[in-house]
């Protein structure tokens, strides 16, 4: 929750208690209403902070709970009113939130300046819609990092069964910035008995970067692999539009770093926008090195970045084109990497085959990595069916508002599923985006 959420919920509690300061207002009924309201507010906070429920969903359920606990609700007139409201909301909700793959298609058509789609089937490019435009990758960049990791395992530089102290990963963990991904990964590792003497294998760290999208694991691996090695790998693979890598958590900390220097929050956005990209990368690297060395304690910092600052950060994330990642996926899918590297990177990316048994009925291989911010929704995937047919899909979108983000996220799976399994739909998309 951001500061405005806390202010709003605290305000509800305060304004609920203020009338009770007057003795004549402290009736049994009013006290009961105040207790119910405060309990519901606390429930919203617990749901968001502990169970990671979306804040808007928690508020909606809180409002419903208040209605249900209000005795006045159960009059005939109010039951009719609330019943009608629920019916209208239900119909509207079904219309908006039903699976609609064409929503994604229409968004692509209507927003060519901020959207890209690349689709290739059996080596033939079917759709290259704005696919040469460089856009922010968010966590999709972790595919490239996974490939460099696999190559260093192949070459014997890294031993994927070596153990990594969890304290080394903790140095890069910026709480509240990854949707609880790192903590969820740690819990799974603990439940599966993979943490031994507070250490875990390097390969499980890499899996946490891909399957759970842990940024802490990512920045640790960037240090282990070396930024220069990752950048050189991008060039050797022919990813001609790929921007240079920098540590993700280090980038997140740049606004705090500038704030401590400038002491003027009003000019912070302007300073960030004016900062040359080379300096931005160097600052992220410097902060990340300080975290690694222990001279910068990330636990001393609390993430509470306003949306206008998040937009600047989001726009400055590492970029590449959909063509670049279509090529990268094809290299993986066609086993163009050396044997051990190919097996290693597939083991990282093909997590959808493990988490959803139905995928094993449709595909022999299915690998994917998405990426998102408040303004970005990306996904990159490759698949191979039991007839040996292969397909690569890369979707990059940017400059989204909240509503677009919600609806694209909701419909992305059905859009990709139809692209993967319906040739007629692929032809439809190809025609409408040509």
Short mmCIF file of C-alpha atoms in Angstrom, two decimals, residues 84-296:
data_model
loop_
_atom_site.label_atom_id
_atom_site.label_comp_id
_atom_site.label_asym_id
_atom_site.label_seq_id
_atom_site.Cartn_x
_atom_site.Cartn_y
_atom_site.Cartn_z
CA UNK A 84 -30.51 -4.20 -8.42
CA UNK A 85 -27.05 -2.67 -7.94
CA UNK A 86 -25.44 -6.10 -7.60
CA UNK A 87 -27.26 -7.32 -10.72
CA UNK A 88 -26.07 -4.32 -12.78
CA UNK A 89 -22.51 -4.66 -11.47
CA UNK A 90 -22.58 -8.39 -12.19
CA UNK A 91 -23.73 -7.90 -15.79
CA UNK A 92 -21.21 -5.11 -16.34
CA UNK A 93 -18.45 -7.15 -14.72
CA UNK A 94 -19.19 -10.16 -16.90
CA UNK A 95 -19.19 -8.00 -20.03
CA UNK A 96 -15.88 -6.39 -19.15
CA UNK A 97 -13.99 -9.26 -17.51
CA UNK A 98 -15.06 -12.26 -19.60
CA UNK A 99 -12.25 -13.80 -21.66
CA UNK A 100 -11.90 -11.67 -24.76
CA UNK A 101 -8.71 -12.26 -26.78
CA UNK A 102 -9.80 -9.59 -29.25
CA UNK A 103 -9.30 -6.97 -26.54
CA UNK A 104 -5.54 -7.49 -26.88
CA UNK A 105 -5.77 -7.41 -30.68
CA UNK A 106 -7.80 -4.19 -30.61
CA UNK A 107 -5.35 -2.60 -28.20
CA UNK A 108 -2.49 -3.41 -30.57
CA UNK A 109 -4.40 -1.94 -33.52
CA UNK A 110 -5.36 1.22 -31.65
CA UNK A 111 -1.95 1.86 -30.05
CA UNK A 112 0.77 1.17 -32.63
CA UNK A 113 3.00 3.81 -31.08
CA UNK A 114 3.27 1.86 -27.80
CA UNK A 115 2.74 -1.77 -28.85
CA UNK A 116 4.67 -4.49 -30.64
CA UNK A 117 3.84 -8.06 -31.64
CA UNK A 118 6.16 -10.63 -33.17
CA UNK A 119 4.93 -14.10 -34.19
CA UNK A 120 6.93 -16.72 -36.08
CA UNK A 121 5.84 -20.25 -36.99
CA UNK A 122 8.31 -22.97 -38.00
CA UNK A 123 10.94 -20.38 -38.82
CA UNK A 124 8.65 -18.13 -40.87
CA UNK A 125 7.80 -14.67 -39.58
CA UNK A 126 4.01 -14.28 -39.66
CA UNK A 127 3.54 -11.01 -37.75
CA UNK A 128 6.13 -8.26 -37.30
CA UNK A 129 3.89 -5.48 -36.04
CA UNK A 130 6.07 -2.57 -34.88
CA UNK A 131 8.54 -5.31 -33.96
CA UNK A 132 11.68 -3.29 -34.75
CA UNK A 133 10.84 -0.60 -32.17
CA UNK A 134 12.90 -0.66 -28.96
CA UNK A 135 10.62 -0.78 -25.91
CA UNK A 136 11.27 -1.29 -22.16
CA UNK A 137 11.51 -5.00 -21.36
CA UNK A 138 10.92 -5.03 -17.59
CA UNK A 139 11.52 -8.61 -16.35
CA UNK A 140 11.48 -10.08 -19.86
CA UNK A 141 15.19 -9.13 -19.98
CA UNK A 142 15.79 -12.04 -17.59
CA UNK A 143 15.65 -14.41 -20.58
CA UNK A 144 18.95 -12.99 -21.84
CA UNK A 145 20.48 -13.27 -18.35
CA UNK A 146 19.28 -16.90 -18.21
CA UNK A 147 20.98 -17.63 -21.56
CA UNK A 148 24.31 -16.16 -20.39
CA UNK A 149 24.01 -18.19 -17.16
CA UNK A 150 23.41 -21.36 -19.22
CA UNK A 151 26.40 -20.59 -21.45
CA UNK A 152 28.71 -20.15 -18.44
CA UNK A 153 27.47 -23.46 -17.03
CA UNK A 154 28.22 -25.05 -20.43
CA UNK A 155 31.74 -23.60 -20.45
CA UNK A 156 32.46 -24.79 -16.89
CA UNK A 157 32.80 -21.24 -15.55
CA UNK A 158 29.89 -21.85 -13.20
CA UNK A 159 28.81 -24.95 -11.30
CA UNK A 160 25.05 -24.84 -11.10
CA UNK A 161 25.09 -27.15 -8.05
CA UNK A 162 27.35 -24.83 -6.05
CA UNK A 163 25.75 -23.29 -2.98
CA UNK A 164 24.92 -19.62 -2.47
CA UNK A 165 24.43 -18.16 1.05
CA UNK A 166 20.99 -16.57 1.33
CA UNK A 167 22.63 -13.57 3.02
CA UNK A 168 24.28 -12.73 -0.32
CA UNK A 169 20.86 -12.59 -1.99
CA UNK A 170 19.38 -10.60 0.88
CA UNK A 171 21.76 -7.74 0.11
CA UNK A 172 19.81 -7.11 -3.11
CA UNK A 173 16.28 -7.61 -1.76
CA UNK A 174 14.32 -4.35 -1.88
CA UNK A 175 11.09 -5.14 -0.05
CA UNK A 176 7.85 -4.13 -1.75
CA UNK A 177 9.26 -3.85 -5.28
CA UNK A 178 8.67 -7.30 -6.76
CA UNK A 179 5.13 -8.21 -5.73
CA UNK A 180 6.46 -10.44 -2.93
CA UNK A 181 8.19 -12.64 -5.55
CA UNK A 182 11.41 -13.14 -3.62
CA UNK A 183 9.66 -14.06 -0.36
CA UNK A 184 7.33 -16.46 -2.21
CA UNK A 185 10.36 -18.15 -3.80
CA UNK A 186 12.11 -18.46 -0.44
CA UNK A 187 9.01 -20.00 1.12
CA UNK A 188 8.75 -22.56 -1.68
CA UNK A 189 12.43 -23.43 -1.34
CA UNK A 190 12.00 -23.88 2.40
CA UNK A 191 8.87 -26.00 1.97
CA UNK A 192 10.70 -28.21 -0.55
CA UNK A 193 13.68 -28.63 1.76
CA UNK A 194 16.12 -27.03 -0.66
CA UNK A 195 17.63 -24.59 1.83
CA UNK A 196 20.59 -26.27 3.56
CA UNK A 197 22.52 -24.41 6.27
CA UNK A 198 20.97 -21.16 5.04
CA UNK A 199 22.32 -21.83 1.53
CA UNK A 200 20.74 -22.79 -1.78
CA UNK A 201 22.07 -24.00 -5.12
CA UNK A 202 23.00 -21.51 -7.83
CA UNK A 203 20.56 -23.18 -10.21
CA UNK A 204 17.68 -22.68 -7.79
CA UNK A 205 18.69 -19.00 -7.62
CA UNK A 206 18.43 -18.85 -11.42
CA UNK A 207 15.06 -20.62 -11.31
CA UNK A 208 13.85 -18.07 -8.77
CA UNK A 209 14.82 -15.31 -11.21
CA UNK A 210 12.66 -16.82 -13.98
CA UNK A 211 9.79 -18.69 -12.33
CA UNK A 212 9.18 -16.17 -9.52
CA UNK A 213 10.87 -13.15 -11.15
CA UNK A 214 12.96 -12.34 -8.08
CA UNK A 215 14.85 -9.11 -8.72
CA UNK A 216 17.24 -9.89 -5.86
CA UNK A 217 18.25 -13.15 -7.55
CA UNK A 218 18.59 -11.30 -10.86
CA UNK A 219 20.99 -8.68 -9.54
CA UNK A 220 23.03 -11.33 -7.73
CA UNK A 221 23.37 -13.25 -11.00
CA UNK A 222 24.30 -10.08 -12.89
CA UNK A 223 27.26 -9.71 -10.53
CA UNK A 224 28.21 -13.38 -10.85
CA UNK A 225 27.96 -13.40 -14.66
CA UNK A 226 29.39 -9.94 -15.27
CA UNK A 227 27.59 -7.13 -17.08
CA UNK A 228 30.13 -7.11 -19.92
CA UNK A 229 29.63 -10.84 -20.50
CA UNK A 230 25.85 -10.43 -20.72
CA UNK A 231 26.13 -7.50 -23.12
CA UNK A 232 28.63 -9.40 -25.29
CA UNK A 233 26.28 -12.38 -25.34
CA UNK A 234 23.46 -10.18 -26.65
CA UNK A 235 25.68 -9.02 -29.51
CA UNK A 236 26.96 -12.51 -30.32
CA UNK A 237 23.37 -13.77 -30.55
CA UNK A 238 22.48 -11.03 -33.04
CA UNK A 239 20.24 -8.99 -30.75
CA UNK A 240 21.20 -5.83 -32.58
CA UNK A 241 18.75 -3.44 -30.88
CA UNK A 242 19.35 -4.64 -27.31
CA UNK A 243 20.32 -1.92 -24.86
CA UNK A 244 23.08 -2.49 -22.32
CA UNK A 245 22.25 -4.32 -19.10
CA UNK A 246 22.31 -2.68 -15.67
CA UNK A 247 21.24 -4.01 -12.22
CA UNK A 248 17.48 -3.79 -11.77
CA UNK A 249 17.41 -3.07 -8.04
CA UNK A 250 20.17 -0.52 -8.47
CA UNK A 251 17.94 1.31 -10.96
CA UNK A 252 15.05 1.28 -8.50
CA UNK A 253 17.21 3.01 -5.91
CA UNK A 254 18.34 5.91 -8.12
CA UNK A 255 15.43 8.22 -7.12
CA UNK A 256 16.30 7.73 -3.42
CA UNK A 257 19.97 8.32 -4.21
CA UNK A 258 19.23 11.59 -6.02
CA UNK A 259 16.81 12.67 -3.31
CA UNK A 260 19.58 12.38 -0.70
CA UNK A 261 21.88 14.50 -2.84
CA UNK A 262 19.49 17.13 -4.19
CA UNK A 263 17.21 17.44 -1.15
CA UNK A 264 14.58 18.92 -3.47
CA UNK A 265 11.84 16.45 -4.35
CA UNK A 266 10.18 18.90 -6.73
CA UNK A 267 13.15 18.71 -9.09
CA UNK A 268 13.72 14.97 -8.75
CA UNK A 269 11.70 13.97 -11.82
CA UNK A 270 13.37 16.66 -13.89
CA UNK A 271 16.81 15.47 -12.76
CA UNK A 272 15.96 11.85 -13.63
CA UNK A 273 14.66 12.77 -17.07
CA UNK A 274 17.72 14.89 -17.83
CA UNK A 275 20.24 12.29 -16.64
CA UNK A 276 22.10 10.76 -19.63
CA UNK A 277 21.40 7.04 -20.00
CA UNK A 278 25.06 6.16 -19.63
CA UNK A 279 25.18 8.00 -16.28
CA UNK A 280 21.91 6.32 -15.24
CA UNK A 281 23.41 2.88 -15.90
CA UNK A 282 26.64 3.75 -14.12
CA UNK A 283 24.71 4.99 -11.08
CA UNK A 284 22.68 1.77 -10.95
CA UNK A 285 25.89 -0.26 -11.17
CA UNK A 286 27.55 1.80 -8.45
CA UNK A 287 24.61 1.40 -6.07
CA UNK A 288 24.46 -2.33 -6.79
CA UNK A 289 28.18 -2.72 -6.11
CA UNK A 290 27.74 -0.92 -2.79
CA UNK A 291 24.95 -3.37 -1.91
CA UNK A 292 27.20 -6.30 -2.78
CA UNK A 293 30.08 -4.88 -0.72
CA UNK A 294 27.82 -4.16 2.24
CA UNK A 295 28.49 -0.40 2.25
CA UNK A 296 24.88 0.28 1.25
#
